[in-house]
Every structure is written in C-alpha cells, then in structure tokens.
Amino acid sequence: MADIFDVIADGTRRDILRLLLDRDSDPRSSGTSVSQIVSELGVSQPTISKHLKVLREAELVTVREEGQHRYYSLSPEPLDAVDDWLVPFLTAEAYDDEPAAALPEQAVAAAELVGRAAASAKHAVTSVFGKRAAR
C-alpha cells in the first residue's frame, strides 16, 4: 500500500476526498458516481478513475457497484495516521519560543472545527429524526 502522505499529496485526490466528505455528510447520499465527480471537479474521467484507484488502494474510499455504475464514499480511517503524525506539531510545546502567541490561533481553529462538527451533527439528527430530536 502506498504511503498515506504520498496519496494525499496530490491536489486532485484531496479535491476528490473533500467532495466525497461534503456529499457523504448528506444522510440521503448513497455514494457519489464517477460522472458526478468528473462534473464537479472538471477533470477528465480517465484522470478521476486513476486517482480513485489510488484512493481505493489506500482504503480512503469504498466503492459500491450498481450495474455498470460505481458509487464512491469516503473511508477516513487511514487518515488517523496523518492525524497521529500531526498532533505533536499542533501542541503548545511545539511553540517553545512563543507558546502564548500560538495558542489563540489554535484555539480559534479548534472552536471552528467543533462548531462545524456540532452543526453538522445537529443537521444530521434533524434530517433523520425531525426538529424535536435535535433540541
């Protein structure tokens, strides 16, 4: 299997992962077809297929076949290795010279991430169970 960093180093593959992340957040989504990815990203079908093969081999996407069509979904578990590698660089100890200066930006980024996750979760719950369950 290719090194996860090599896989995500390519901009087109990152664009595909972002698109799948956005589409997978819709509870009605059952995957994204190759033609939808081609249309959304404006890249040729052979190029998208080549990148999807790399993403499949890295287990970053799953594929569901339906007749002649293939539907892709994000499988983010392999990105845990990237997360584990990055975390030490994101801690305050990594900024020994100016730890106080690094903390506010980090806190803002964390708050934004938590806020987006909470909003996404609330939207998903509301979509599935209705407005009463989200209160």
mmCIF file with all atom_site columns, C-alpha atoms in Angstrom:
data_model
loop_
_atom_site.group_PDB
_atom_site.id
_atom_site.type_symbol
_atom_site.label_atom_id
_atom_site.label_alt_id
_atom_site.label_comp_id
_atom_site.label_asym_id
_atom_site.label_entity_id
_atom_site.label_seq_id
_atom_site.pdbx_PDB_ins_code
_atom_site.Cartn_x
_atom_site.Cartn_y
_atom_site.Cartn_z
_atom_site.occupancy
_atom_site.B_iso_or_equiv
_atom_site.pdbx_formal_charge
_atom_site.auth_seq_id
_atom_site.auth_comp_id
_atom_site.auth_asym_id
_atom_site.auth_atom_id
_atom_site.pdbx_PDB_model_num
ATOM 1   C CA . MET A 1 1   ? 0.000   0.000  0.000   1.00 0.00 ? 1   MET A CA 1
ATOM 2   C CA . ALA A 1 2   ? 1.225   3.495  -0.828  1.00 0.00 ? 2   ALA A CA 1
ATOM 3   C CA . ASP A 1 3   ? 2.296   5.803  1.959   1.00 0.00 ? 3   ASP A CA 1
ATOM 4   C CA . ILE A 1 4   ? -0.736  7.814  3.074   1.00 0.00 ? 4   ILE A CA 1
ATOM 5   C CA . PHE A 1 5   ? 1.228   11.049 2.769   1.00 0.00 ? 5   PHE A CA 1
ATOM 6   C CA . ASP A 1 6   ? 2.053   10.256 -0.874  1.00 0.00 ? 6   ASP A CA 1
ATOM 7   C CA . VAL A 1 7   ? -1.613  9.549  -1.535  1.00 0.00 ? 7   VAL A CA 1
ATOM 8   C CA . ILE A 1 8   ? -2.900  12.815 -0.083  1.00 0.00 ? 8   ILE A CA 1
ATOM 9   C CA . ALA A 1 9   ? -0.028  14.872 -1.516  1.00 0.00 ? 9   ALA A CA 1
ATOM 10  C CA . ASP A 1 10  ? -1.844  15.099 -4.846  1.00 0.00 ? 10  ASP A CA 1
ATOM 11  C CA . GLY A 1 11  ? -4.232  18.051 -5.148  1.00 0.00 ? 11  GLY A CA 1
ATOM 12  C CA . THR A 1 12  ? -6.757  16.215 -7.314  1.00 0.00 ? 12  THR A CA 1
ATOM 13  C CA . ARG A 1 13  ? -7.004  13.381 -4.805  1.00 0.00 ? 13  ARG A CA 1
ATOM 14  C CA . ARG A 1 14  ? -7.503  15.898 -1.986  1.00 0.00 ? 14  ARG A CA 1
ATOM 15  C CA . ASP A 1 15  ? -10.255 17.548 -4.064  1.00 0.00 ? 15  ASP A CA 1
ATOM 16  C CA . ILE A 1 16  ? -11.940 14.156 -4.523  1.00 0.00 ? 16  ILE A CA 1
ATOM 17  C CA . LEU A 1 17  ? -11.725 13.446 -0.780  1.00 0.00 ? 17  LEU A CA 1
ATOM 18  C CA . ARG A 1 18  ? -13.204 16.871 0.040   1.00 0.00 ? 18  ARG A CA 1
ATOM 19  C CA . LEU A 1 19  ? -16.040 16.334 -2.455  1.00 0.00 ? 19  LEU A CA 1
ATOM 20  C CA . LEU A 1 20  ? -16.820 12.909 -1.002  1.00 0.00 ? 20  LEU A CA 1
ATOM 21  C CA . LEU A 1 21  ? -16.704 14.329 2.533   1.00 0.00 ? 21  LEU A CA 1
ATOM 22  C CA . ASP A 1 22  ? -19.178 17.055 1.579   1.00 0.00 ? 22  ASP A CA 1
ATOM 23  C CA . ARG A 1 23  ? -21.506 14.646 -0.212  1.00 0.00 ? 23  ARG A CA 1
ATOM 24  C CA . ASP A 1 24  ? -21.284 11.947 2.478   1.00 0.00 ? 24  ASP A CA 1
ATOM 25  C CA . SER A 1 25  ? -22.495 14.460 5.062   1.00 0.00 ? 25  SER A CA 1
ATOM 26  C CA . ASP A 1 26  ? -25.894 14.338 3.339   1.00 0.00 ? 26  ASP A CA 1
ATOM 27  C CA . PRO A 1 27  ? -27.812 11.479 5.018   1.00 0.00 ? 27  PRO A CA 1
ATOM 28  C CA . ARG A 1 28  ? -29.630 10.802 1.738   1.00 0.00 ? 28  ARG A CA 1
ATOM 29  C CA . SER A 1 29  ? -26.347 10.145 -0.079  1.00 0.00 ? 29  SER A CA 1
ATOM 30  C CA . SER A 1 30  ? -25.544 6.572  -1.016  1.00 0.00 ? 30  SER A CA 1
ATOM 31  C CA . GLY A 1 31  ? -22.271 7.409  -2.694  1.00 0.00 ? 31  GLY A CA 1
ATOM 32  C CA . THR A 1 32  ? -21.013 9.634  -5.487  1.00 0.00 ? 32  THR A CA 1
ATOM 33  C CA . SER A 1 33  ? -20.685 8.394  -9.051  1.00 0.00 ? 33  SER A CA 1
ATOM 34  C CA . VAL A 1 34  ? -17.585 8.874  -11.166 1.00 0.00 ? 34  VAL A CA 1
ATOM 35  C CA . SER A 1 35  ? -19.586 11.083 -13.541 1.00 0.00 ? 35  SER A CA 1
ATOM 36  C CA . GLN A 1 36  ? -20.643 13.314 -10.633 1.00 0.00 ? 36  GLN A CA 1
ATOM 37  C CA . ILE A 1 37  ? -17.014 13.678 -9.548  1.00 0.00 ? 37  ILE A CA 1
ATOM 38  C CA . VAL A 1 38  ? -15.938 14.454 -13.135 1.00 0.00 ? 38  VAL A CA 1
ATOM 39  C CA . SER A 1 39  ? -18.686 17.061 -13.472 1.00 0.00 ? 39  SER A CA 1
ATOM 40  C CA . GLU A 1 40  ? -17.998 18.689 -10.120 1.00 0.00 ? 40  GLU A CA 1
ATOM 41  C CA . LEU A 1 41  ? -14.212 18.861 -10.448 1.00 0.00 ? 41  LEU A CA 1
ATOM 42  C CA . GLY A 1 42  ? -13.999 19.489 -14.195 1.00 0.00 ? 42  GLY A CA 1
ATOM 43  C CA . VAL A 1 43  ? -11.326 16.825 -14.664 1.00 0.00 ? 43  VAL A CA 1
ATOM 44  C CA . SER A 1 44  ? -11.391 14.080 -17.306 1.00 0.00 ? 44  SER A CA 1
ATOM 45  C CA . GLN A 1 45  ? -12.962 10.719 -16.497 1.00 0.00 ? 45  GLN A CA 1
ATOM 46  C CA . PRO A 1 46  ? -9.734  8.732  -17.046 1.00 0.00 ? 46  PRO A CA 1
ATOM 47  C CA . THR A 1 47  ? -7.873  11.056 -14.673 1.00 0.00 ? 47  THR A CA 1
ATOM 48  C CA . ILE A 1 48  ? -10.569 10.746 -11.996 1.00 0.00 ? 48  ILE A CA 1
ATOM 49  C CA . SER A 1 49  ? -10.620 6.951  -12.393 1.00 0.00 ? 49  SER A CA 1
ATOM 50  C CA . LYS A 1 50  ? -6.828  6.806  -11.991 1.00 0.00 ? 50  LYS A CA 1
ATOM 51  C CA . HIS A 1 51  ? -6.998  8.856  -8.784  1.00 0.00 ? 51  HIS A CA 1
ATOM 52  C CA . LEU A 1 52  ? -9.934  6.829  -7.433  1.00 0.00 ? 52  LEU A CA 1
ATOM 53  C CA . LYS A 1 53  ? -7.879  3.659  -7.949  1.00 0.00 ? 53  LYS A CA 1
ATOM 54  C CA . VAL A 1 54  ? -5.078  5.126  -5.816  1.00 0.00 ? 54  VAL A CA 1
ATOM 55  C CA . LEU A 1 55  ? -7.609  6.185  -3.155  1.00 0.00 ? 55  LEU A CA 1
ATOM 56  C CA . ARG A 1 56  ? -9.198  2.697  -3.190  1.00 0.00 ? 56  ARG A CA 1
ATOM 57  C CA . GLU A 1 57  ? -5.798  1.025  -2.784  1.00 0.00 ? 57  GLU A CA 1
ATOM 58  C CA . ALA A 1 58  ? -5.085  3.315  0.183   1.00 0.00 ? 58  ALA A CA 1
ATOM 59  C CA . GLU A 1 59  ? -8.524  2.358  1.576   1.00 0.00 ? 59  GLU A CA 1
ATOM 60  C CA . LEU A 1 60  ? -9.556  6.030  1.707   1.00 0.00 ? 60  LEU A CA 1
ATOM 61  C CA . VAL A 1 61  ? -12.679 5.342  -0.339  1.00 0.00 ? 61  VAL A CA 1
ATOM 62  C CA . THR A 1 62  ? -15.120 2.489  -0.629  1.00 0.00 ? 62  THR A CA 1
ATOM 63  C CA . VAL A 1 63  ? -16.928 1.613  -3.825  1.00 0.00 ? 63  VAL A CA 1
ATOM 64  C CA . ARG A 1 64  ? -20.412 0.231  -4.352  1.00 0.00 ? 64  ARG A CA 1
ATOM 65  C CA . GLU A 1 65  ? -21.173 -1.239 -7.758  1.00 0.00 ? 65  GLU A CA 1
ATOM 66  C CA . GLU A 1 66  ? -24.649 -0.970 -9.190  1.00 0.00 ? 66  GLU A CA 1
ATOM 67  C CA . GLY A 1 67  ? -24.828 -2.352 -12.710 1.00 0.00 ? 67  GLY A CA 1
ATOM 68  C CA . GLN A 1 68  ? -22.205 -0.522 -14.749 1.00 0.00 ? 68  GLN A CA 1
ATOM 69  C CA . HIS A 1 69  ? -22.043 2.362  -12.281 1.00 0.00 ? 69  HIS A CA 1
ATOM 70  C CA . ARG A 1 70  ? -19.706 2.746  -9.331  1.00 0.00 ? 70  ARG A CA 1
ATOM 71  C CA . TYR A 1 71  ? -20.531 4.901  -6.328  1.00 0.00 ? 71  TYR A CA 1
ATOM 72  C CA . TYR A 1 72  ? -17.755 6.099  -4.046  1.00 0.00 ? 72  TYR A CA 1
ATOM 73  C CA . SER A 1 73  ? -17.856 7.058  -0.376  1.00 0.00 ? 73  SER A CA 1
ATOM 74  C CA . LEU A 1 74  ? -15.187 8.384  1.955   1.00 0.00 ? 74  LEU A CA 1
ATOM 75  C CA . SER A 1 75  ? -13.497 5.971  4.353   1.00 0.00 ? 75  SER A CA 1
ATOM 76  C CA . PRO A 1 76  ? -11.437 8.299  6.574   1.00 0.00 ? 76  PRO A CA 1
ATOM 77  C CA . GLU A 1 77  ? -9.882  5.732  8.948   1.00 0.00 ? 77  GLU A CA 1
ATOM 78  C CA . PRO A 1 78  ? -6.477  5.692  7.153   1.00 0.00 ? 78  PRO A CA 1
ATOM 79  C CA . LEU A 1 79  ? -6.234  9.426  7.826   1.00 0.00 ? 79  LEU A CA 1
ATOM 80  C CA . ASP A 1 80  ? -5.814  8.604  11.523  1.00 0.00 ? 80  ASP A CA 1
ATOM 81  C CA . ALA A 1 81  ? -2.121  8.020  10.742  1.00 0.00 ? 81  ALA A CA 1
ATOM 82  C CA . VAL A 1 82  ? -1.867  11.575 9.408   1.00 0.00 ? 82  VAL A CA 1
ATOM 83  C CA . ASP A 1 83  ? -3.691  12.891 12.454  1.00 0.00 ? 83  ASP A CA 1
ATOM 84  C CA . ASP A 1 84  ? -1.386  10.971 14.795  1.00 0.00 ? 84  ASP A CA 1
ATOM 85  C CA . TRP A 1 85  ? 1.651   12.375 12.999  1.00 0.00 ? 85  TRP A CA 1
ATOM 86  C CA . LEU A 1 86  ? 0.362   15.967 13.045  1.00 0.00 ? 86  LEU A CA 1
ATOM 87  C CA . VAL A 1 87  ? -0.821  16.188 16.659  1.00 0.00 ? 87  VAL A CA 1
ATOM 88  C CA . PRO A 1 88  ? 2.636   16.695 18.185  1.00 0.00 ? 88  PRO A CA 1
ATOM 89  C CA . PHE A 1 89  ? 3.185   19.643 15.862  1.00 0.00 ? 89  PHE A CA 1
ATOM 90  C CA . LEU A 1 90  ? -0.084  21.242 16.909  1.00 0.00 ? 90  LEU A CA 1
ATOM 91  C CA . THR A 1 91  ? 0.514   21.223 20.647  1.00 0.00 ? 91  THR A CA 1
ATOM 92  C CA . ALA A 1 92  ? 1.700   24.277 22.538  1.00 0.00 ? 92  ALA A CA 1
ATOM 93  C CA . GLU A 1 93  ? 5.019   22.539 23.295  1.00 0.00 ? 93  GLU A CA 1
ATOM 94  C CA . ALA A 1 94  ? 5.892   22.782 19.604  1.00 0.00 ? 94  ALA A CA 1
ATOM 95  C CA . TYR A 1 95  ? 5.966   26.566 20.063  1.00 0.00 ? 95  TYR A CA 1
ATOM 96  C CA . ASP A 1 96  ? 8.574   26.801 22.832  1.00 0.00 ? 96  ASP A CA 1
ATOM 97  C CA . ASP A 1 97  ? 9.652   30.302 21.763  1.00 0.00 ? 97  ASP A CA 1
ATOM 98  C CA . GLU A 1 98  ? 6.187   31.867 21.884  1.00 0.00 ? 98  GLU A CA 1
ATOM 99  C CA . PRO A 1 99  ? 3.619   29.428 23.291  1.00 0.00 ? 99  PRO A CA 1
ATOM 100 C CA . ALA A 1 100 ? 1.136   32.171 24.141  1.00 0.00 ? 100 ALA A CA 1
ATOM 101 C CA . ALA A 1 101 ? 1.180   33.530 20.586  1.00 0.00 ? 101 ALA A CA 1
ATOM 102 C CA . ALA A 1 102 ? 0.409   30.111 19.086  1.00 0.00 ? 102 ALA A CA 1
ATOM 103 C CA . LEU A 1 103 ? -2.430  29.219 21.409  1.00 0.00 ? 103 LEU A CA 1
ATOM 104 C CA . PRO A 1 104 ? -5.101  31.731 20.328  1.00 0.00 ? 104 PRO A CA 1
ATOM 105 C CA . GLU A 1 105 ? -4.953  30.702 16.646  1.00 0.00 ? 105 GLU A CA 1
ATOM 106 C CA . GLN A 1 106 ? -5.026  27.075 17.680  1.00 0.00 ? 106 GLN A CA 1
ATOM 107 C CA . ALA A 1 107 ? -7.977  27.701 19.999  1.00 0.00 ? 107 ALA A CA 1
ATOM 108 C CA . VAL A 1 108 ? -9.890  29.517 17.259  1.00 0.00 ? 108 VAL A CA 1
ATOM 109 C CA . ALA A 1 109 ? -9.242  26.697 14.784  1.00 0.00 ? 109 ALA A CA 1
ATOM 110 C CA . ALA A 1 110 ? -10.355 24.092 17.329  1.00 0.00 ? 110 ALA A CA 1
ATOM 111 C CA . ALA A 1 111 ? -13.502 26.066 18.162  1.00 0.00 ? 111 ALA A CA 1
ATOM 112 C CA . GLU A 1 112 ? -14.369 26.394 14.478  1.00 0.00 ? 112 GLU A CA 1
ATOM 113 C CA . LEU A 1 113 ? -13.857 22.668 13.957  1.00 0.00 ? 113 LEU A CA 1
ATOM 114 C CA . VAL A 1 114 ? -16.012 21.771 16.962  1.00 0.00 ? 114 VAL A CA 1
ATOM 115 C CA . GLY A 1 115 ? -18.676 24.260 15.868  1.00 0.00 ? 115 GLY A CA 1
ATOM 116 C CA . ARG A 1 116 ? -18.827 22.829 12.344  1.00 0.00 ? 116 ARG A CA 1
ATOM 117 C CA . ALA A 1 117 ? -18.978 19.280 13.704  1.00 0.00 ? 117 ALA A CA 1
ATOM 118 C CA . ALA A 1 118 ? -21.780 20.201 16.113  1.00 0.00 ? 118 ALA A CA 1
ATOM 119 C CA . ALA A 1 119 ? -23.750 21.961 13.377  1.00 0.00 ? 119 ALA A CA 1
ATOM 120 C CA . SER A 1 120 ? -23.284 19.013 11.035  1.00 0.00 ? 120 SER A CA 1
ATOM 121 C CA . ALA A 1 121 ? -24.376 16.548 13.721  1.00 0.00 ? 121 ALA A CA 1
ATOM 122 C CA . LYS A 1 122 ? -27.424 18.666 14.577  1.00 0.00 ? 122 LYS A CA 1
ATOM 123 C CA . HIS A 1 123 ? -28.342 18.864 10.889  1.00 0.00 ? 123 HIS A CA 1
ATOM 124 C CA . ALA A 1 124 ? -27.987 15.088 10.503  1.00 0.00 ? 124 ALA A CA 1
ATOM 125 C CA . VAL A 1 125 ? -30.139 14.402 13.580  1.00 0.00 ? 125 VAL A CA 1
ATOM 126 C CA . THR A 1 126 ? -32.758 16.914 12.434  1.00 0.00 ? 126 THR A CA 1
ATOM 127 C CA . SER A 1 127 ? -32.827 15.408 8.949   1.00 0.00 ? 127 SER A CA 1
ATOM 128 C CA . VAL A 1 128 ? -33.329 11.893 10.252  1.00 0.00 ? 128 VAL A CA 1
ATOM 129 C CA . PHE A 1 129 ? -35.479 12.386 13.351  1.00 0.00 ? 129 PHE A CA 1
ATOM 130 C CA . GLY A 1 130 ? -37.132 15.759 12.865  1.00 0.00 ? 130 GLY A CA 1
ATOM 131 C CA . LYS A 1 131 ? -36.777 19.006 14.779  1.00 0.00 ? 131 LYS A CA 1
ATOM 132 C CA . ARG A 1 132 ? -37.928 17.644 18.153  1.00 0.00 ? 132 ARG A CA 1
ATOM 133 C CA . ALA A 1 133 ? -34.973 15.229 18.474  1.00 0.00 ? 133 ALA A CA 1
ATOM 134 C CA . ALA A 1 134 ? -32.377 17.958 17.868  1.00 0.00 ? 134 ALA A CA 1
ATOM 135 C CA . ARG A 1 135 ? -33.424 20.073 20.876  1.00 0.00 ? 135 ARG A CA 1
#
